[in-house]
PDB file of C-alpha atoms in Angstrom:
ATOM      1  CA  UNK A   1     122.652  68.776 125.455  1.00  0.00           C
ATOM      2  CA  UNK A   2     123.369  65.164 124.589  1.00  0.00           C
ATOM      3  CA  UNK A   3     120.475  64.085 126.813  1.00  0.00           C
ATOM      4  CA  UNK A   4     118.047  66.353 124.977  1.00  0.00           C
ATOM      5  CA  UNK A   5     119.143  64.982 121.614  1.00  0.00           C
ATOM      6  CA  UNK A   6     118.803  61.386 122.809  1.00  0.00           C
ATOM      7  CA  UNK A   7     115.393  62.150 124.274  1.00  0.00           C
ATOM      8  CA  UNK A   8     114.202  63.745 121.018  1.00  0.00           C
ATOM      9  CA  UNK A   9     115.553  60.789 119.042  1.00  0.00           C
ATOM     10  CA  UNK A  10     113.759  58.360 121.353  1.00  0.00           C
ATOM     11  CA  UNK A  11     110.486  60.247 120.916  1.00  0.00           C
ATOM     12  CA  UNK A  12     110.906  60.259 117.146  1.00  0.00           C
ATOM     13  CA  UNK A  13     111.629  56.546 116.966  1.00  0.00           C
ATOM     14  CA  UNK A  14     108.818  55.406 119.232  1.00  0.00           C
ATOM     15  CA  UNK A  15     106.289  57.887 117.848  1.00  0.00           C
ATOM     16  CA  UNK A  16     105.629  59.322 121.294  1.00  0.00           C
ATOM     17  CA  UNK A  17     104.436  62.873 121.655  1.00  0.00           C
ATOM     18  CA  UNK A  18     104.795  65.095 124.699  1.00  0.00           C
ATOM     19  CA  UNK A  19     101.561  66.135 126.333  1.00  0.00           C
ATOM     20  CA  UNK A  20     100.592  69.788 126.710  1.00  0.00           C
ATOM     21  CA  UNK A  21     101.353  69.673 130.434  1.00  0.00           C
ATOM     22  CA  UNK A  22     104.794  68.133 129.867  1.00  0.00           C
ATOM     23  CA  UNK A  23     105.583  70.814 127.298  1.00  0.00           C
ATOM     24  CA  UNK A  24     104.514  73.551 129.734  1.00  0.00           C
ATOM     25  CA  UNK A  25     106.596  72.114 132.570  1.00  0.00           C
ATOM     26  CA  UNK A  26     109.659  71.875 130.341  1.00  0.00           C
ATOM     27  CA  UNK A  27     109.116  75.414 129.040  1.00  0.00           C
ATOM     28  CA  UNK A  28     108.910  76.924 132.515  1.00  0.00           C
ATOM     29  CA  UNK A  29     111.815  74.813 133.798  1.00  0.00           C
ATOM     30  CA  UNK A  30     113.949  75.965 130.858  1.00  0.00           C
ATOM     31  CA  UNK A  31     113.046  79.616 131.566  1.00  0.00           C
ATOM     32  CA  UNK A  32     114.173  79.161 135.156  1.00  0.00           C
ATOM     33  CA  UNK A  33     117.429  77.457 134.211  1.00  0.00           C
ATOM     34  CA  UNK A  34     118.427  79.583 131.217  1.00  0.00           C
ATOM     35  CA  UNK A  35     117.184  83.048 132.095  1.00  0.00           C
ATOM     36  CA  UNK A  36     117.011  83.009 135.866  1.00  0.00           C
ATOM     37  CA  UNK A  37     113.272  83.608 135.768  1.00  0.00           C
ATOM     38  CA  UNK A  38     111.175  82.009 138.457  1.00  0.00           C
ATOM     39  CA  UNK A  39     107.864  80.274 138.208  1.00  0.00           C
ATOM     40  CA  UNK A  40     104.993  82.366 139.433  1.00  0.00           C
ATOM     41  CA  UNK A  41     101.818  81.273 141.135  1.00  0.00           C
ATOM     42  CA  UNK A  42     100.024  81.762 137.800  1.00  0.00           C
ATOM     43  CA  UNK A  43     102.564  79.548 135.987  1.00  0.00           C
ATOM     44  CA  UNK A  44     102.005  76.753 138.488  1.00  0.00           C
ATOM     45  CA  UNK A  45      98.240  77.156 138.106  1.00  0.00           C
ATOM     46  CA  UNK A  46      98.483  76.832 134.310  1.00  0.00           C
ATOM     47  CA  UNK A  47     100.562  73.669 134.653  1.00  0.00           C
ATOM     48  CA  UNK A  48      98.143  72.175 137.209  1.00  0.00           C
ATOM     49  CA  UNK A  49      95.157  72.862 134.966  1.00  0.00           C
ATOM     50  CA  UNK A  50      96.941  71.245 132.010  1.00  0.00           C
ATOM     51  CA  UNK A  51      97.482  68.079 134.063  1.00  0.00           C
ATOM     52  CA  UNK A  52      93.798  68.146 135.060  1.00  0.00           C
ATOM     53  CA  UNK A  53      92.710  68.402 131.405  1.00  0.00           C
ATOM     54  CA  UNK A  54      94.855  65.365 130.648  1.00  0.00           C
ATOM     55  CA  UNK A  55      93.397  63.443 133.574  1.00  0.00           C
ATOM     56  CA  UNK A  56      96.743  62.776 135.261  1.00  0.00           C
ATOM     57  CA  UNK A  57      95.505  63.288 138.807  1.00  0.00           C
ATOM     58  CA  UNK A  58      98.781  62.345 140.490  1.00  0.00           C
ATOM     59  CA  UNK A  59     100.727  65.026 138.619  1.00  0.00           C
ATOM     60  CA  UNK A  60      97.785  67.425 138.996  1.00  0.00           C
ATOM     61  CA  UNK A  61      97.891  66.967 142.765  1.00  0.00           C
ATOM     62  CA  UNK A  62     101.650  67.561 142.877  1.00  0.00           C
ATOM     63  CA  UNK A  63     101.262  70.674 140.713  1.00  0.00           C
ATOM     64  CA  UNK A  64      98.508  72.027 142.978  1.00  0.00           C
ATOM     65  CA  UNK A  65     100.783  71.588 146.004  1.00  0.00           C
ATOM     66  CA  UNK A  66     103.562  73.504 144.193  1.00  0.00           C
ATOM     67  CA  UNK A  67     101.010  76.151 143.186  1.00  0.00           C
ATOM     68  CA  UNK A  68      99.813  76.627 146.773  1.00  0.00           C
ATOM     69  CA  UNK A  69     103.392  76.888 148.051  1.00  0.00           C
ATOM     70  CA  UNK A  70     104.336  79.415 145.357  1.00  0.00           C
ATOM     71  CA  UNK A  71     101.216  81.521 145.985  1.00  0.00           C
ATOM     72  CA  UNK A  72     101.917  81.472 149.714  1.00  0.00           C
ATOM     73  CA  UNK A  73     105.522  82.541 149.090  1.00  0.00           C
ATOM     74  CA  UNK A  74     104.402  85.396 146.819  1.00  0.00           C
ATOM     75  CA  UNK A  75     101.805  86.537 149.360  1.00  0.00           C
ATOM     76  CA  UNK A  76     104.452  86.539 152.097  1.00  0.00           C
ATOM     77  CA  UNK A  77     106.594  88.783 149.906  1.00  0.00           C
ATOM     78  CA  UNK A  78     103.668  91.144 149.350  1.00  0.00           C
ATOM     79  CA  UNK A  79     102.917  91.224 153.070  1.00  0.00           C
ATOM     80  CA  UNK A  80     106.509  92.314 153.767  1.00  0.00           C
ATOM     81  CA  UNK A  81     106.178  95.470 151.640  1.00  0.00           C
ATOM     82  CA  UNK A  82     106.160  98.684 153.661  1.00  0.00           C
ATOM     83  CA  UNK A  83     102.693 100.131 154.196  1.00  0.00           C
ATOM     84  CA  UNK A  84     103.527 103.436 152.535  1.00  0.00           C
ATOM     85  CA  UNK A  85     105.072 101.920 149.416  1.00  0.00           C
ATOM     86  CA  UNK A  86     103.587 102.767 146.052  1.00  0.00           C
ATOM     87  CA  UNK A  87     103.320  99.487 144.236  1.00  0.00           C
ATOM     88  CA  UNK A  88     101.959  98.983 140.747  1.00  0.00           C
ATOM     89  CA  UNK A  89      98.854  97.279 142.105  1.00  0.00           C
ATOM     90  CA  UNK A  90      98.058 100.149 144.414  1.00  0.00           C
ATOM     91  CA  UNK A  91      98.491 102.758 141.688  1.00  0.00           C
ATOM     92  CA  UNK A  92      96.439 100.682 139.252  1.00  0.00           C
ATOM     93  CA  UNK A  93      93.698 100.453 141.846  1.00  0.00           C
ATOM     94  CA  UNK A  94      93.790 104.221 142.266  1.00  0.00           C
ATOM     95  CA  UNK A  95      93.482 104.717 138.512  1.00  0.00           C
ATOM     96  CA  UNK A  96      90.480 102.415 138.314  1.00  0.00           C
ATOM     97  CA  UNK A  97      88.894 103.978 141.340  1.00  0.00           C
ATOM     98  CA  UNK A  98      89.384 107.471 139.961  1.00  0.00           C
ATOM     99  CA  UNK A  99      87.360 106.546 136.884  1.00  0.00           C
ATOM    100  CA  UNK A 100      84.315 105.567 138.953  1.00  0.00           C
ATOM    101  CA  UNK A 101      81.950 107.937 140.759  1.00  0.00           C
ATOM    102  CA  UNK A 102      82.565 108.297 144.508  1.00  0.00           C
ATOM    103  CA  UNK A 103      80.228 109.171 147.342  1.00  0.00           C
ATOM    104  CA  UNK A 104      81.048 111.932 149.819  1.00  0.00           C
ATOM    105  CA  UNK A 105      83.141 109.573 151.967  1.00  0.00           C
ATOM    106  CA  UNK A 106      85.319 108.560 148.988  1.00  0.00           C
ATOM    107  CA  UNK A 107      83.768 105.106 148.587  1.00  0.00           C
ATOM    108  CA  UNK A 108      83.069 103.741 145.127  1.00  0.00           C
ATOM    109  CA  UNK A 109      79.389 103.605 144.251  1.00  0.00           C
ATOM    110  CA  UNK A 110      77.772 101.644 141.412  1.00  0.00           C
ATOM    111  CA  UNK A 111      77.115 103.517 138.203  1.00  0.00           C
ATOM    112  CA  UNK A 112      73.551 104.706 137.734  1.00  0.00           C
ATOM    113  CA  UNK A 113      73.860 105.104 133.954  1.00  0.00           C
ATOM    114  CA  UNK A 114      71.723 102.021 133.251  1.00  0.00           C
ATOM    115  CA  UNK A 115      68.933 102.989 135.674  1.00  0.00           C
ATOM    116  CA  UNK A 116      66.183 105.230 134.644  1.00  0.00           C
TER     117      UNK A 116
END
């Protein structure tokens, strides 16, 4: 806590302002530390894009590496799900598919409403 106060005081005295990317990194780090949440692939992507907008290519590169590792880890977790499991993504896909017309084999076909 003392470190945060000293850091804020230093920023106030020197007139420095945190960049958007630094704010995002601190926000996600705090969520991990305080609430036990973990960064997702999407979180890492948002941070990487913020560094790119700021032109800090070294930090952008490091963030992209973390993003790739996190996405790979999430994909490995998805791949370990049992084949018969009913996940939210599968049920959402079924809901979307059910709203579209199907051919006789059960494949989605494009809507013909605009043709005519």
